[in-house]
């Protein structure tokens, strides 16, 4: 049933609770393969607002994602669990859904509240959109 779980991370406390949930599943069922993903959503407007060039802002987002994934790897290693990591670029809900579909994940785990922005308030949260877009079951952890 559960063999391949995708964990969406954004650095928020709720996303790390989602990671903890997935790690506990892997402790109970060691054959589960875990992959933690950070999606970098570049915005030229946010770059300009932050006073950075688009290149600087994109590099900042990727560095932040790498640090988040390193923290996820550390948490998994402490429990003796192997975890793969990946950074994707684009809209978080769309990219997580697409990645889950193309890579054959059978479950997605995300936090109930992330590091949202104005766009999230208008379009709906990543977790809410994933419930409708994902090709597999989604667990939203609070």
PDB file of C-alpha atoms in Angstrom:
ATOM      1  CA  UNK A   1       0.000   0.000   0.000  1.00  0.00           C
ATOM      2  CA  UNK A   2       2.420   2.724   1.134  1.00  0.00           C
ATOM      3  CA  UNK A   3       5.728   2.345  -0.621  1.00  0.00           C
ATOM      4  CA  UNK A   4       6.753   5.779  -1.875  1.00  0.00           C
ATOM      5  CA  UNK A   5       5.948   8.971   0.069  1.00  0.00           C
ATOM      6  CA  UNK A   6       6.561  12.532  -1.105  1.00  0.00           C
ATOM      7  CA  UNK A   7       6.965  15.137   1.657  1.00  0.00           C
ATOM      8  CA  UNK A   8       6.464  18.791   0.748  1.00  0.00           C
ATOM      9  CA  UNK A   9       8.687  21.078   2.815  1.00  0.00           C
ATOM     10  CA  UNK A  10       8.788  24.868   2.929  1.00  0.00           C
ATOM     11  CA  UNK A  11      10.728  25.404   6.147  1.00  0.00           C
ATOM     12  CA  UNK A  12       7.643  26.061   8.274  1.00  0.00           C
ATOM     13  CA  UNK A  13       7.020  24.261  11.552  1.00  0.00           C
ATOM     14  CA  UNK A  14       3.964  22.571  10.036  1.00  0.00           C
ATOM     15  CA  UNK A  15       5.998  21.198   7.146  1.00  0.00           C
ATOM     16  CA  UNK A  16       8.485  19.726   9.620  1.00  0.00           C
ATOM     17  CA  UNK A  17       5.570  18.124  11.501  1.00  0.00           C
ATOM     18  CA  UNK A  18       4.635  16.532   8.178  1.00  0.00           C
ATOM     19  CA  UNK A  19       8.197  15.255   7.868  1.00  0.00           C
ATOM     20  CA  UNK A  20       8.046  13.823  11.408  1.00  0.00           C
ATOM     21  CA  UNK A  21       4.793  12.032  10.500  1.00  0.00           C
ATOM     22  CA  UNK A  22       6.386  10.501   7.392  1.00  0.00           C
ATOM     23  CA  UNK A  23       9.489   9.494   9.354  1.00  0.00           C
ATOM     24  CA  UNK A  24       7.322   7.716  11.926  1.00  0.00           C
ATOM     25  CA  UNK A  25       5.611   5.804   9.113  1.00  0.00           C
ATOM     26  CA  UNK A  26       9.035   4.799   7.809  1.00  0.00           C
ATOM     27  CA  UNK A  27      10.064   3.606  11.280  1.00  0.00           C
ATOM     28  CA  UNK A  28       6.985   1.357  11.333  1.00  0.00           C
ATOM     29  CA  UNK A  29       7.452   0.222   7.726  1.00  0.00           C
ATOM     30  CA  UNK A  30      11.170   0.454   6.817  1.00  0.00           C
ATOM     31  CA  UNK A  31      10.620  -0.448   3.157  1.00  0.00           C
ATOM     32  CA  UNK A  32       8.873   2.903   2.551  1.00  0.00           C
ATOM     33  CA  UNK A  33      10.929   5.222   0.352  1.00  0.00           C
ATOM     34  CA  UNK A  34      10.798   8.873   1.394  1.00  0.00           C
ATOM     35  CA  UNK A  35      11.538  11.927  -0.725  1.00  0.00           C
ATOM     36  CA  UNK A  36      11.487  15.454   0.693  1.00  0.00           C
ATOM     37  CA  UNK A  37      10.873  18.233  -1.821  1.00  0.00           C
ATOM     38  CA  UNK A  38      11.143  22.019  -1.587  1.00  0.00           C
ATOM     39  CA  UNK A  39       9.496  23.996  -4.349  1.00  0.00           C
ATOM     40  CA  UNK A  40      11.050  27.358  -5.124  1.00  0.00           C
ATOM     41  CA  UNK A  41       8.423  29.791  -6.402  1.00  0.00           C
ATOM     42  CA  UNK A  42      10.332  32.618  -8.021  1.00  0.00           C
ATOM     43  CA  UNK A  43       8.635  35.983  -8.416  1.00  0.00           C
ATOM     44  CA  UNK A  44      10.214  38.986 -10.152  1.00  0.00           C
ATOM     45  CA  UNK A  45       7.958  41.310  -8.120  1.00  0.00           C
ATOM     46  CA  UNK A  46       9.104  39.823  -4.810  1.00  0.00           C
ATOM     47  CA  UNK A  47      12.730  40.078  -5.920  1.00  0.00           C
ATOM     48  CA  UNK A  48      12.307  43.764  -6.673  1.00  0.00           C
ATOM     49  CA  UNK A  49      10.392  44.310  -3.414  1.00  0.00           C
ATOM     50  CA  UNK A  50      13.277  42.673  -1.515  1.00  0.00           C
ATOM     51  CA  UNK A  51      15.732  44.974  -3.300  1.00  0.00           C
ATOM     52  CA  UNK A  52      17.492  42.104  -5.051  1.00  0.00           C
ATOM     53  CA  UNK A  53      18.113  41.283  -8.666  1.00  0.00           C
ATOM     54  CA  UNK A  54      16.083  38.335  -9.958  1.00  0.00           C
ATOM     55  CA  UNK A  55      19.268  36.242 -10.016  1.00  0.00           C
ATOM     56  CA  UNK A  56      20.139  37.136  -6.406  1.00  0.00           C
ATOM     57  CA  UNK A  57      16.610  36.403  -5.225  1.00  0.00           C
ATOM     58  CA  UNK A  58      16.467  33.063  -7.039  1.00  0.00           C
ATOM     59  CA  UNK A  59      19.850  32.096  -5.519  1.00  0.00           C
ATOM     60  CA  UNK A  60      18.549  33.114  -2.063  1.00  0.00           C
ATOM     61  CA  UNK A  61      15.441  30.904  -2.484  1.00  0.00           C
ATOM     62  CA  UNK A  62      17.502  27.924  -3.644  1.00  0.00           C
ATOM     63  CA  UNK A  63      19.935  28.326  -0.738  1.00  0.00           C
ATOM     64  CA  UNK A  64      17.024  28.441   1.722  1.00  0.00           C
ATOM     65  CA  UNK A  65      15.545  25.297   0.124  1.00  0.00           C
ATOM     66  CA  UNK A  66      18.901  23.506   0.354  1.00  0.00           C
ATOM     67  CA  UNK A  67      19.166  24.355   4.066  1.00  0.00           C
ATOM     68  CA  UNK A  68      15.618  23.103   4.676  1.00  0.00           C
ATOM     69  CA  UNK A  69      16.396  19.821   2.895  1.00  0.00           C
ATOM     70  CA  UNK A  70      19.663  19.437   4.817  1.00  0.00           C
ATOM     71  CA  UNK A  71      17.675  19.771   8.040  1.00  0.00           C
ATOM     72  CA  UNK A  72      15.264  17.087   6.763  1.00  0.00           C
ATOM     73  CA  UNK A  73      18.180  14.765   5.973  1.00  0.00           C
ATOM     74  CA  UNK A  74      19.572  15.336   9.464  1.00  0.00           C
ATOM     75  CA  UNK A  75      16.224  14.502  11.078  1.00  0.00           C
ATOM     76  CA  UNK A  76      15.954  11.314   9.010  1.00  0.00           C
ATOM     77  CA  UNK A  77      19.548  10.290   9.773  1.00  0.00           C
ATOM     78  CA  UNK A  78      18.886  10.662  13.504  1.00  0.00           C
ATOM     79  CA  UNK A  79      16.164   8.023  13.135  1.00  0.00           C
ATOM     80  CA  UNK A  80      18.307   5.821  10.880  1.00  0.00           C
ATOM     81  CA  UNK A  81      16.061   6.460   7.876  1.00  0.00           C
ATOM     82  CA  UNK A  82      17.259   7.127   4.343  1.00  0.00           C
ATOM     83  CA  UNK A  83      15.577  10.051   2.592  1.00  0.00           C
ATOM     84  CA  UNK A  84      16.032  11.504  -0.881  1.00  0.00           C
ATOM     85  CA  UNK A  85      15.720  15.226  -1.502  1.00  0.00           C
ATOM     86  CA  UNK A  86      14.884  17.430  -4.456  1.00  0.00           C
ATOM     87  CA  UNK A  87      14.412  21.131  -5.236  1.00  0.00           C
ATOM     88  CA  UNK A  88      11.786  21.996  -7.850  1.00  0.00           C
ATOM     89  CA  UNK A  89      10.901  25.354  -9.382  1.00  0.00           C
ATOM     90  CA  UNK A  90       7.383  26.671  -9.961  1.00  0.00           C
ATOM     91  CA  UNK A  91       4.021  26.686  -8.240  1.00  0.00           C
ATOM     92  CA  UNK A  92       4.186  24.413  -5.186  1.00  0.00           C
ATOM     93  CA  UNK A  93       0.854  22.586  -5.589  1.00  0.00           C
ATOM     94  CA  UNK A  94       1.311  22.089  -9.326  1.00  0.00           C
ATOM     95  CA  UNK A  95       4.917  20.925  -9.034  1.00  0.00           C
ATOM     96  CA  UNK A  96       4.247  18.527  -6.140  1.00  0.00           C
ATOM     97  CA  UNK A  97       1.315  17.014  -8.060  1.00  0.00           C
ATOM     98  CA  UNK A  98       3.314  16.703 -11.261  1.00  0.00           C
ATOM     99  CA  UNK A  99       6.345  15.222  -9.489  1.00  0.00           C
ATOM    100  CA  UNK A 100       4.163  12.725  -7.615  1.00  0.00           C
ATOM    101  CA  UNK A 101       2.565  11.654 -10.894  1.00  0.00           C
ATOM    102  CA  UNK A 102       5.741  11.347 -12.953  1.00  0.00           C
ATOM    103  CA  UNK A 103       7.767   9.637 -10.213  1.00  0.00           C
ATOM    104  CA  UNK A 104       5.004   7.236  -9.125  1.00  0.00           C
ATOM    105  CA  UNK A 105       4.484   8.324  -5.520  1.00  0.00           C
ATOM    106  CA  UNK A 106       1.536   6.687  -3.784  1.00  0.00           C
ATOM    107  CA  UNK A 107       1.158   9.276  -1.015  1.00  0.00           C
ATOM    108  CA  UNK A 108       1.931  12.957  -0.356  1.00  0.00           C
ATOM    109  CA  UNK A 109       2.408  14.439   3.123  1.00  0.00           C
ATOM    110  CA  UNK A 110       2.344  18.214   3.697  1.00  0.00           C
ATOM    111  CA  UNK A 111       1.839  20.629   6.549  1.00  0.00           C
ATOM    112  CA  UNK A 112      -1.510  22.300   7.057  1.00  0.00           C
ATOM    113  CA  UNK A 113      -0.026  25.781   7.192  1.00  0.00           C
ATOM    114  CA  UNK A 114       3.057  26.859   5.357  1.00  0.00           C
ATOM    115  CA  UNK A 115       4.920  30.033   4.674  1.00  0.00           C
ATOM    116  CA  UNK A 116       2.049  31.553   2.720  1.00  0.00           C
ATOM    117  CA  UNK A 117       1.892  34.838   0.880  1.00  0.00           C
ATOM    118  CA  UNK A 118      -0.776  37.035  -0.683  1.00  0.00           C
ATOM    119  CA  UNK A 119      -0.991  34.682  -3.654  1.00  0.00           C
ATOM    120  CA  UNK A 120      -1.808  31.832  -1.268  1.00  0.00           C
ATOM    121  CA  UNK A 121      -4.663  33.810   0.266  1.00  0.00           C
ATOM    122  CA  UNK A 122      -6.134  34.466  -3.165  1.00  0.00           C
ATOM    123  CA  UNK A 123      -5.565  31.093  -4.844  1.00  0.00           C
ATOM    124  CA  UNK A 124      -5.878  28.867  -1.787  1.00  0.00           C
ATOM    125  CA  UNK A 125      -3.250  27.128   0.254  1.00  0.00           C
ATOM    126  CA  UNK A 126      -0.897  24.554  -1.222  1.00  0.00           C
ATOM    127  CA  UNK A 127      -2.379  21.810   0.950  1.00  0.00           C
ATOM    128  CA  UNK A 128      -5.936  22.676  -0.090  1.00  0.00           C
ATOM    129  CA  UNK A 129      -5.051  22.734  -3.784  1.00  0.00           C
ATOM    130  CA  UNK A 130      -3.114  19.463  -3.481  1.00  0.00           C
ATOM    131  CA  UNK A 131      -6.221  17.724  -2.176  1.00  0.00           C
ATOM    132  CA  UNK A 132      -7.814  18.359  -5.574  1.00  0.00           C
ATOM    133  CA  UNK A 133      -4.806  18.146  -7.907  1.00  0.00           C
ATOM    134  CA  UNK A 134      -2.754  15.272  -6.541  1.00  0.00           C
ATOM    135  CA  UNK A 135      -2.781  11.898  -8.309  1.00  0.00           C
ATOM    136  CA  UNK A 136      -2.671  10.043  -4.968  1.00  0.00           C
ATOM    137  CA  UNK A 137      -3.876  10.377  -1.357  1.00  0.00           C
ATOM    138  CA  UNK A 138      -2.677  13.445   0.554  1.00  0.00           C
ATOM    139  CA  UNK A 139      -2.172  13.711   4.313  1.00  0.00           C
ATOM    140  CA  UNK A 140      -2.316  17.242   5.695  1.00  0.00           C
ATOM    141  CA  UNK A 141      -0.572  17.403   9.073  1.00  0.00           C
ATOM    142  CA  UNK A 142      -1.328  20.131  11.626  1.00  0.00           C
TER     143      UNK A 142
END
